[in-house]
Structure formats: C-alpha cells, structure tokens
Amino acid sequence: MPSLATQSPPELTALAAVPETHAWVALHDRPYADDSVPVVDLACPDAARLIGRACEEWGAFQLTGHGVPVELLRRVEGQARRLFSLPSAHKLMAARRDGGSTGYGSAAISKFFSKQFWSEGFTVIGSPRDDARKIWPDDHEDFCGAIEEYSRLMNDLARRLMHSMLFSLGLSEEEIGWAAPLKAHHEGMPALQLNYYPRCPEPDRAMGLAEHTDSSLITILHQSSGVAGLQLLRHGGGGGGGGPRWVAVEPVTEALVVNVGDLFQLMSNGRFRSVMHRAVVDRTRTRISVAYFCGPPPELKISPVEKLMGPDQGPVYRGVTWPEYLHLKKKLYNEALTSLRLSGDKE
C-alpha cells in the first residue's frame, strides 16, 4: 500500500524535459502484450465463478455492475484534481509526518529507488478531515463529503467482492466469518489513496509508479476515463510465448479495477495470485486514480485456509497480521510475501 514521504516535489507540469532525478532506464525491461484484462459484471448470475477464474489466471479484473454511482466517481476524481492542482506549498501543509501514514507526498516505495516517480499522492486512513483542514481551513466540506461517501461504498463493495471470491474457492461465510458481507462491521484498516500522474514531456523516460504488489486482501481502483496508465505483469496465457509481459489496463467506461493483494494470496495458499503492477505516464494528458485498499481486522492473524490445501499439501505461508505484514513490506518491498514462505521456495 503506498504511503507518503515528506519531500517537496518539483512542479512537474512546468518541466519541459524529464530531469535526471526522474529519468528511468528500465521502462522496457519486459515485452508488452495486447491481452485484454477480464471484465466481469457483478450483476451476472455467474459472477463469482468468473471472478474466481480471473483471480487465478490474472490476479485482477475490471468490474462493471458494481452499483457505485458514476456521479460519485466523477465527484471524487474532481476533488482529487482540485487537490493536486494546488501549488506545492499549499499541498505540503498536509505533508505526511515522520512515522505517520496519512497526507500528501510521494510513494513510500520511493526509498527503494535512486530515481523519483512522476507522480504525487494523498493517503486517507479513516477520516480525511484533519488533513483536509490543513489545506482548506474553511472550504474542505466538498472534499471530505466526497471521500467519506466513496469510502463507505467501497467498504460495502469490498465485502461483496470478498464474498464472491471466497465462494468461488468453495468457502462459506461461516468458514471466513469476519469477511462475510452481512455480518457486523469489523474495523480493519482500509485506506484510500489518491494518485496524480501529470502529463510528461518524455513519457518513455519517466515512471509514474514502479512495479509492486499490494499488501491488502483486495484493492479496488477507479482510474480516469480514457487515460490508460495502469499496467499488469502477465505470466503465461495469451500470446507472447508465455513469458512475463506488461499488459495495459485500458479504462472501461464506469468500470472499477479489482486486483488481488498479498494477503489474499497468502490466505488462499497461493490459489489466487497477487498481481505485480505499475503506472506509466502520458505525454498530453494527466491521469487520476483512486485506490481503496481492503484488509482484515488488524488483530486477526491471516493464515492459509486448510480447506484450500491439497491432500498432500500443507500451508505454503506462515500466518501474519496486516500491521505485521505492512512492516515487512516497508523493509523487504516485493520480497515480503516470499519471506513468509514455509518451504523457502521463491515465488
């Protein structure tokens, strides 16, 4: 899950060329493919099976029929644009503090790289009001109202998706009671991440956000209509000889992108795969994305479900709580999940 650093970013939109601080050389480290990410209608009677297949084969899918009003998607995107269009000095009023998890800045994974990302971010955990007041002391209600309504609907949608994903694995609500959509709400640690990718004069030399997996159970993403930027790393299947290759997630009108996170891969004992993904930038258009990260209650240890183990197979991973895993991720980055493997094999 991206969090924020406090350094002051340059005014990226004012730059006529990519500076060396932001120049990446590994953008074309793997081939590209024209595969299409599966699209699933949640209202379809066969949705659970289709979701399960997409999670096994891709680790992600685009979701229609989700019930989130398009007007709300536009409101949230509009408020994100309002935020990121402010001067840097204004935005830095809500910069993430040392040891904190919310506010404005660049992605925490920046520390693993010598080059900077062509992006900005703003993280909300719980209420957005404290940070929003720092930016708009007297004019934060529209921003907070949109974010709070969106978070509520994302929480409801995440639980519906969890139900479908577990059902596709042959699991019942009783077996994973804390994830059941109709039971009492548990206070997990859901986080909302607003991402801003400005237009870039040399998109082949800049990186919006480097490849990573998410620490969550699942992530639900809204991305700007008509502006591609999200890419998934596809292993096997389709064309391209079966080797790993980047697949662009072309925006589908009113669709949300859902991807499997590390904790769901752990819980499913490797049946569902946490997908590696990244964000690239565009020469002429800015892109906004809004990511909702859904996780388990913080005190709950997530372990592989015994029912999902084969007759001669034990657990692939040791159990971990979400806070423990977030700590691992901050230290080990994309090797965090591998470090939990009981067999010692690589992912």
Short mmCIF file of C-alpha atoms in Angstrom, two decimals:
data_model
loop_
_atom_site.label_atom_id
_atom_site.label_comp_id
_atom_site.label_asym_id
_atom_site.label_seq_id
_atom_site.Cartn_x
_atom_site.Cartn_y
_atom_site.Cartn_z
CA MET A 1 0.00 0.00 0.00
CA PRO A 2 1.57 3.30 -0.97
CA SER A 3 2.16 5.81 1.78
CA LEU A 4 3.83 9.16 1.66
CA ALA A 5 7.17 10.84 2.04
CA THR A 6 7.53 14.45 3.03
CA GLN A 7 9.98 15.79 0.46
CA SER A 8 8.82 18.74 -1.62
CA PRO A 9 8.13 17.58 -5.20
CA PRO A 10 9.09 19.69 -8.21
CA GLU A 11 6.29 21.33 -10.17
CA LEU A 12 6.24 18.51 -12.71
CA THR A 13 3.73 20.12 -15.07
CA ALA A 14 6.08 23.09 -15.56
CA LEU A 15 9.03 20.99 -16.77
CA ALA A 16 9.87 20.93 -20.49
CA ALA A 17 12.03 17.81 -20.16
CA VAL A 18 12.49 14.97 -17.70
CA PRO A 19 15.32 15.85 -15.28
CA GLU A 20 17.93 13.25 -14.40
CA THR A 21 16.36 12.89 -10.96
CA HIS A 22 13.28 11.42 -12.68
CA ALA A 23 14.89 9.63 -15.66
CA TRP A 24 14.34 5.86 -15.66
CA VAL A 25 16.10 3.40 -17.96
CA ALA A 26 14.21 0.18 -17.17
CA LEU A 27 10.79 1.05 -18.60
CA HIS A 28 11.09 -1.55 -21.36
CA ASP A 29 12.60 -4.35 -19.29
CA ARG A 30 9.91 -6.78 -20.48
CA PRO A 31 7.84 -7.11 -23.65
CA TYR A 32 4.32 -5.76 -23.98
CA ALA A 33 1.19 -7.71 -24.93
CA ASP A 34 -2.23 -6.83 -26.32
CA ASP A 35 -4.10 -9.17 -23.97
CA SER A 36 -7.36 -7.85 -22.53
CA VAL A 37 -7.91 -7.90 -18.78
CA PRO A 38 -11.16 -9.79 -17.99
CA VAL A 39 -14.30 -7.71 -17.50
CA VAL A 40 -16.87 -9.10 -15.04
CA ASP A 41 -20.41 -7.82 -14.45
CA LEU A 42 -21.12 -8.19 -10.73
CA ALA A 43 -24.84 -8.43 -11.51
CA CYS A 44 -24.26 -11.52 -13.66
CA PRO A 45 -25.53 -14.79 -12.08
CA ASP A 46 -22.18 -16.39 -12.92
CA ALA A 47 -20.13 -13.51 -11.45
CA ALA A 48 -18.50 -15.49 -8.63
CA ARG A 49 -17.13 -18.15 -10.99
CA LEU A 50 -15.86 -15.53 -13.45
CA ILE A 51 -14.25 -13.55 -10.64
CA GLY A 52 -12.55 -16.68 -9.33
CA ARG A 53 -11.18 -17.56 -12.76
CA ALA A 54 -9.87 -14.02 -13.27
CA CYS A 55 -8.19 -14.07 -9.86
CA GLU A 56 -6.48 -17.39 -10.62
CA GLU A 57 -5.41 -16.54 -14.16
CA TRP A 58 -4.75 -12.80 -13.89
CA GLY A 59 -4.90 -11.66 -10.28
CA ALA A 60 -7.13 -8.82 -11.47
CA PHE A 61 -10.25 -7.93 -13.43
CA GLN A 62 -12.37 -4.94 -14.42
CA LEU A 63 -15.72 -4.77 -12.65
CA THR A 64 -19.00 -3.43 -14.02
CA GLY A 65 -22.43 -3.63 -12.41
CA HIS A 66 -20.87 -2.64 -9.09
CA GLY A 67 -23.57 -0.16 -8.09
CA VAL A 68 -21.26 2.78 -7.35
CA PRO A 69 -22.91 5.84 -8.95
CA VAL A 70 -20.94 7.32 -11.82
CA GLU A 71 -21.73 10.76 -10.40
CA LEU A 72 -19.81 9.85 -7.25
CA LEU A 73 -16.84 8.58 -9.26
CA ARG A 74 -16.75 11.92 -11.06
CA ARG A 75 -17.07 13.86 -7.79
CA VAL A 76 -14.16 12.04 -6.18
CA GLU A 77 -12.00 12.43 -9.27
CA GLY A 78 -12.91 16.12 -9.43
CA GLN A 79 -11.95 16.65 -5.79
CA ALA A 80 -8.66 14.84 -6.39
CA ARG A 81 -7.92 17.17 -9.32
CA ARG A 82 -8.83 20.14 -7.14
CA LEU A 83 -6.32 18.97 -4.53
CA PHE A 84 -3.44 18.21 -6.86
CA SER A 85 -3.88 21.42 -8.88
CA LEU A 86 -2.91 23.46 -5.82
CA PRO A 87 0.62 24.91 -5.53
CA SER A 88 3.11 22.61 -3.79
CA ALA A 89 3.38 24.91 -0.78
CA HIS A 90 -0.36 24.56 -0.25
CA LYS A 91 -0.34 20.77 -0.52
CA LEU A 92 2.65 20.44 1.78
CA MET A 93 0.56 21.91 4.58
CA ALA A 94 -0.76 18.34 4.86
CA ALA A 95 2.53 16.54 4.20
CA ARG A 96 2.94 13.20 5.89
CA ARG A 97 4.86 13.46 9.14
CA ASP A 98 7.68 11.14 10.17
CA GLY A 99 6.11 7.91 11.35
CA GLY A 100 2.70 8.93 10.04
CA SER A 101 0.58 7.24 7.40
CA THR A 102 -1.71 9.94 6.01
CA GLY A 103 -1.37 13.11 3.99
CA TYR A 104 0.38 14.38 0.89
CA GLY A 105 3.65 13.40 -0.78
CA SER A 106 5.34 10.74 -2.87
CA ALA A 107 5.03 6.96 -2.60
CA ALA A 108 6.85 5.29 0.28
CA ILE A 109 8.44 2.78 -2.13
CA SER A 110 10.47 5.72 -3.47
CA LYS A 111 13.14 4.84 -0.91
CA PHE A 112 13.93 1.63 -2.80
CA PHE A 113 14.89 3.54 -5.96
CA SER A 114 17.53 6.09 -6.94
CA LYS A 115 15.12 7.85 -9.31
CA GLN A 116 11.94 9.71 -8.39
CA PHE A 117 8.43 8.97 -9.65
CA TRP A 118 6.43 11.21 -11.97
CA SER A 119 3.50 11.33 -9.58
CA GLU A 120 2.05 12.73 -6.37
CA GLY A 121 -0.16 11.06 -3.78
CA PHE A 122 -2.52 11.70 -0.90
CA THR A 123 -3.45 8.97 1.60
CA VAL A 124 -6.59 8.84 3.74
CA ILE A 125 -6.98 6.34 6.59
CA GLY A 126 -10.23 6.82 8.47
CA SER A 127 -11.45 10.42 8.31
CA PRO A 128 -9.91 12.84 5.78
CA ARG A 129 -10.88 15.89 7.84
CA ASP A 130 -7.72 16.58 9.83
CA ASP A 131 -5.52 16.70 6.73
CA ALA A 132 -8.14 18.45 4.60
CA ARG A 133 -8.46 21.27 7.15
CA LYS A 134 -4.73 21.94 6.86
CA ILE A 135 -5.17 22.58 3.13
CA TRP A 136 -8.63 24.20 3.13
CA PRO A 137 -9.34 25.56 6.63
CA ASP A 138 -12.73 26.93 5.59
CA ASP A 139 -13.51 25.04 2.39
CA HIS A 140 -12.96 21.31 2.97
CA GLU A 141 -16.55 20.03 3.18
CA ASP A 142 -16.92 19.14 -0.51
CA PHE A 143 -13.66 17.19 -0.48
CA CYS A 144 -14.42 15.39 2.79
CA GLY A 145 -18.01 14.61 1.85
CA ALA A 146 -16.99 13.00 -1.44
CA ILE A 147 -14.18 10.99 0.17
CA GLU A 148 -16.33 9.78 3.06
CA GLU A 149 -19.21 8.69 0.83
CA TYR A 150 -16.82 6.95 -1.56
CA SER A 151 -15.10 5.13 1.32
CA ARG A 152 -18.44 3.86 2.66
CA LEU A 153 -19.48 2.49 -0.72
CA MET A 154 -16.04 0.96 -1.30
CA ASN A 155 -16.27 -0.82 2.05
CA ASP A 156 -19.64 -2.30 1.08
CA LEU A 157 -18.37 -3.28 -2.37
CA ALA A 158 -15.21 -4.84 -0.94
CA ARG A 159 -17.28 -7.12 1.27
CA ARG A 160 -19.46 -8.18 -1.65
CA LEU A 161 -16.33 -8.97 -3.64
CA MET A 162 -14.79 -10.88 -0.74
CA HIS A 163 -17.95 -12.97 -0.56
CA SER A 164 -17.79 -13.76 -4.30
CA MET A 165 -14.08 -14.56 -4.21
CA LEU A 166 -14.42 -16.87 -1.21
CA PHE A 167 -17.49 -18.53 -2.71
CA SER A 168 -15.54 -19.20 -5.92
CA LEU A 169 -12.99 -21.07 -3.79
CA GLY A 170 -15.70 -23.22 -2.21
CA LEU A 171 -15.65 -21.41 1.13
CA SER A 172 -18.70 -20.40 3.15
CA GLU A 173 -19.40 -17.34 5.27
CA GLU A 174 -19.12 -19.49 8.39
CA GLU A 175 -15.60 -20.59 7.46
CA ILE A 176 -14.40 -16.99 6.95
CA GLY A 177 -16.89 -15.25 9.22
CA TRP A 178 -15.04 -11.94 9.55
CA ALA A 179 -15.22 -11.42 5.78
CA ALA A 180 -18.96 -12.05 5.44
CA PRO A 181 -20.69 -9.01 3.90
CA LEU A 182 -23.85 -9.27 6.01
CA LYS A 183 -22.27 -9.62 9.43
CA ALA A 184 -21.34 -6.81 11.82
CA HIS A 185 -18.72 -4.43 10.52
CA HIS A 186 -15.19 -5.04 11.74
CA GLU A 187 -12.79 -2.14 11.96
CA GLY A 188 -9.98 -3.16 9.68
CA MET A 189 -7.54 -0.63 8.29
CA PRO A 190 -9.00 0.34 4.92
CA ALA A 191 -7.03 3.09 3.21
CA LEU A 192 -7.85 5.37 0.31
CA GLN A 193 -5.01 6.54 -1.93
CA LEU A 194 -5.42 9.42 -4.38
CA ASN A 195 -2.78 9.31 -7.13
CA TYR A 196 -1.92 12.07 -9.60
CA TYR A 197 0.17 11.43 -12.72
CA PRO A 198 0.84 14.75 -14.53
CA ARG A 199 1.38 14.86 -18.27
CA CYS A 200 5.03 14.23 -19.08
CA PRO A 201 7.13 15.69 -21.94
CA GLU A 202 9.11 12.44 -22.25
CA PRO A 203 6.90 9.57 -21.08
CA ASP A 204 9.41 6.94 -22.25
CA ARG A 205 11.91 8.25 -19.69
CA ALA A 206 9.65 8.65 -16.65
CA MET A 207 7.88 6.26 -14.28
CA GLY A 208 4.57 7.05 -12.63
CA LEU A 209 4.89 4.32 -10.02
CA ALA A 210 7.30 1.37 -10.12
CA GLU A 211 6.18 -2.24 -10.20
CA HIS A 212 4.83 -3.57 -6.93
CA THR A 213 2.16 -5.77 -5.41
CA ASP A 214 -0.38 -4.53 -2.87
CA SER A 215 -0.28 -5.53 0.79
CA SER A 216 -4.07 -5.70 1.03
CA LEU A 217 -6.56 -8.53 0.66
CA ILE A 218 -8.02 -6.77 -2.36
CA THR A 219 -7.62 -3.35 -3.97
CA ILE A 220 -10.40 -1.52 -5.83
CA LEU A 221 -9.24 1.18 -8.24
CA HIS A 222 -11.03 3.94 -10.10
CA GLN A 223 -8.95 5.40 -12.94
CA SER A 224 -9.54 8.41 -15.18
CA SER A 225 -11.77 7.67 -18.15
CA GLY A 226 -9.89 7.50 -21.43
CA VAL A 227 -6.38 7.78 -19.96
CA ALA A 228 -4.51 4.48 -19.77
CA GLY A 229 -1.59 4.13 -17.39
CA LEU A 230 -2.07 1.05 -15.23
CA GLN A 231 -0.12 -2.00 -16.42
CA LEU A 232 -0.25 -5.56 -15.07
CA LEU A 233 2.56 -8.09 -15.33
CA ARG A 234 1.07 -11.13 -17.05
CA HIS A 235 2.61 -14.59 -16.63
CA GLY A 236 1.57 -17.33 -19.06
CA GLY A 237 -1.63 -17.48 -21.09
CA GLY A 238 -2.46 -15.49 -24.19
CA GLY A 239 0.16 -14.59 -26.78
CA GLY A 240 3.77 -13.57 -26.39
CA GLY A 241 5.20 -17.05 -25.79
CA GLY A 242 4.04 -17.30 -22.18
CA GLY A 243 6.85 -15.20 -20.68
CA PRO A 244 6.15 -12.27 -18.35
CA ARG A 245 4.95 -9.19 -20.20
CA TRP A 246 3.20 -5.93 -19.44
CA VAL A 247 -0.49 -5.61 -20.26
CA ALA A 248 -2.17 -2.19 -20.30
CA VAL A 249 -5.48 -1.96 -18.43
CA GLU A 250 -7.50 0.11 -20.87
CA PRO A 251 -10.19 2.08 -19.00
CA VAL A 252 -13.70 0.68 -19.47
CA THR A 253 -16.48 3.22 -19.01
CA GLU A 254 -17.70 3.23 -15.38
CA ALA A 255 -15.70 0.08 -14.57
CA LEU A 256 -13.52 -0.34 -11.49
CA VAL A 257 -10.30 -2.35 -11.49
CA VAL A 258 -10.03 -5.03 -8.79
CA ASN A 259 -6.75 -6.76 -8.00
CA VAL A 260 -5.73 -9.50 -5.60
CA GLY A 261 -3.40 -8.39 -2.80
CA ASP A 262 -0.64 -10.23 -0.99
CA LEU A 263 -2.80 -11.20 1.99
CA PHE A 264 -5.40 -12.88 -0.22
CA GLN A 265 -2.66 -14.85 -1.97
CA LEU A 266 -1.48 -15.95 1.46
CA MET A 267 -4.99 -16.81 2.68
CA SER A 268 -5.76 -18.79 -0.50
CA ASN A 269 -2.47 -20.71 -0.12
CA GLY A 270 -1.37 -19.41 -3.50
CA ARG A 271 -4.57 -20.20 -5.44
CA PHE A 272 -5.16 -16.51 -6.17
CA ARG A 273 -2.11 -14.51 -7.20
CA SER A 274 -1.24 -11.01 -6.06
CA VAL A 275 -0.55 -9.25 -9.34
CA MET A 276 2.54 -7.14 -9.99
CA HIS A 277 1.54 -3.78 -11.45
CA ARG A 278 2.88 -0.32 -12.21
CA ALA A 279 1.77 3.06 -13.57
CA VAL A 280 3.19 4.78 -16.64
CA VAL A 281 2.56 8.35 -17.76
CA ASP A 282 1.17 10.13 -20.83
CA ARG A 283 2.62 12.93 -22.95
CA THR A 284 -0.50 15.08 -23.23
CA ARG A 285 -2.95 14.01 -20.51
CA THR A 286 -2.88 13.87 -16.74
CA ARG A 287 -4.29 10.81 -15.01
CA ILE A 288 -6.02 10.41 -11.68
CA SER A 289 -6.54 7.13 -9.88
CA VAL A 290 -8.27 6.42 -6.58
CA ALA A 291 -7.30 3.16 -4.87
CA TYR A 292 -9.18 1.57 -1.97
CA PHE A 293 -7.14 -0.99 -0.02
CA CYS A 294 -9.21 -3.52 1.92
CA GLY A 295 -7.63 -5.60 4.66
CA PRO A 296 -8.63 -7.77 7.61
CA PRO A 297 -9.18 -6.62 11.20
CA PRO A 298 -5.74 -5.55 12.48
CA GLU A 299 -5.63 -8.03 15.35
CA LEU A 300 -6.50 -11.04 13.15
CA LYS A 301 -3.72 -13.35 12.01
CA ILE A 302 -4.22 -14.30 8.35
CA SER A 303 -3.13 -17.86 7.56
CA PRO A 304 -3.74 -20.24 4.65
CA VAL A 305 -7.21 -21.77 4.83
CA GLU A 306 -6.89 -25.51 5.50
CA LYS A 307 -9.73 -26.39 3.14
CA LEU A 308 -7.74 -24.93 0.23
CA MET A 309 -4.77 -27.24 0.77
CA GLY A 310 -4.41 -30.32 -1.40
CA PRO A 311 -4.32 -33.83 0.14
CA ASP A 312 -0.51 -33.85 0.25
CA GLN A 313 -0.06 -30.12 0.69
CA GLY A 314 0.43 -28.14 3.86
CA PRO A 315 0.37 -24.38 4.29
CA VAL A 316 2.65 -22.52 1.90
CA TYR A 317 2.93 -19.44 4.14
CA ARG A 318 3.10 -18.71 7.84
CA GLY A 319 0.38 -16.55 9.34
CA VAL A 320 0.70 -12.81 9.82
CA THR A 321 -1.43 -9.82 10.86
CA TRP A 322 -1.91 -6.91 8.49
CA PRO A 323 0.17 -4.49 10.63
CA GLU A 324 2.96 -7.08 10.80
CA TYR A 325 2.84 -7.52 7.05
CA LEU A 326 2.89 -3.78 6.38
CA HIS A 327 6.05 -3.60 8.50
CA LEU A 328 7.59 -6.42 6.45
CA LYS A 329 6.63 -4.68 3.21
CA LYS A 330 8.34 -1.46 4.28
CA LYS A 331 11.56 -3.40 4.87
CA LEU A 332 11.51 -6.00 2.10
CA TYR A 333 9.34 -4.38 -0.62
CA ASN A 334 8.39 -7.03 -3.19
CA GLU A 335 10.16 -9.82 -1.27
CA ALA A 336 7.84 -9.52 1.74
CA LEU A 337 5.48 -12.34 0.75
CA THR A 338 8.36 -14.60 -0.25
CA SER A 339 9.83 -14.14 3.22
CA LEU A 340 6.72 -15.81 4.70
CA ARG A 341 7.01 -18.99 2.63
CA LEU A 342 7.43 -22.06 4.82
CA SER A 343 9.09 -24.05 2.04
CA GLY A 344 11.72 -21.42 1.37
CA ASP A 345 10.95 -21.58 -2.36
CA LYS A 346 10.84 -18.43 -4.43
CA GLU A 347 7.52 -17.01 -5.58
#
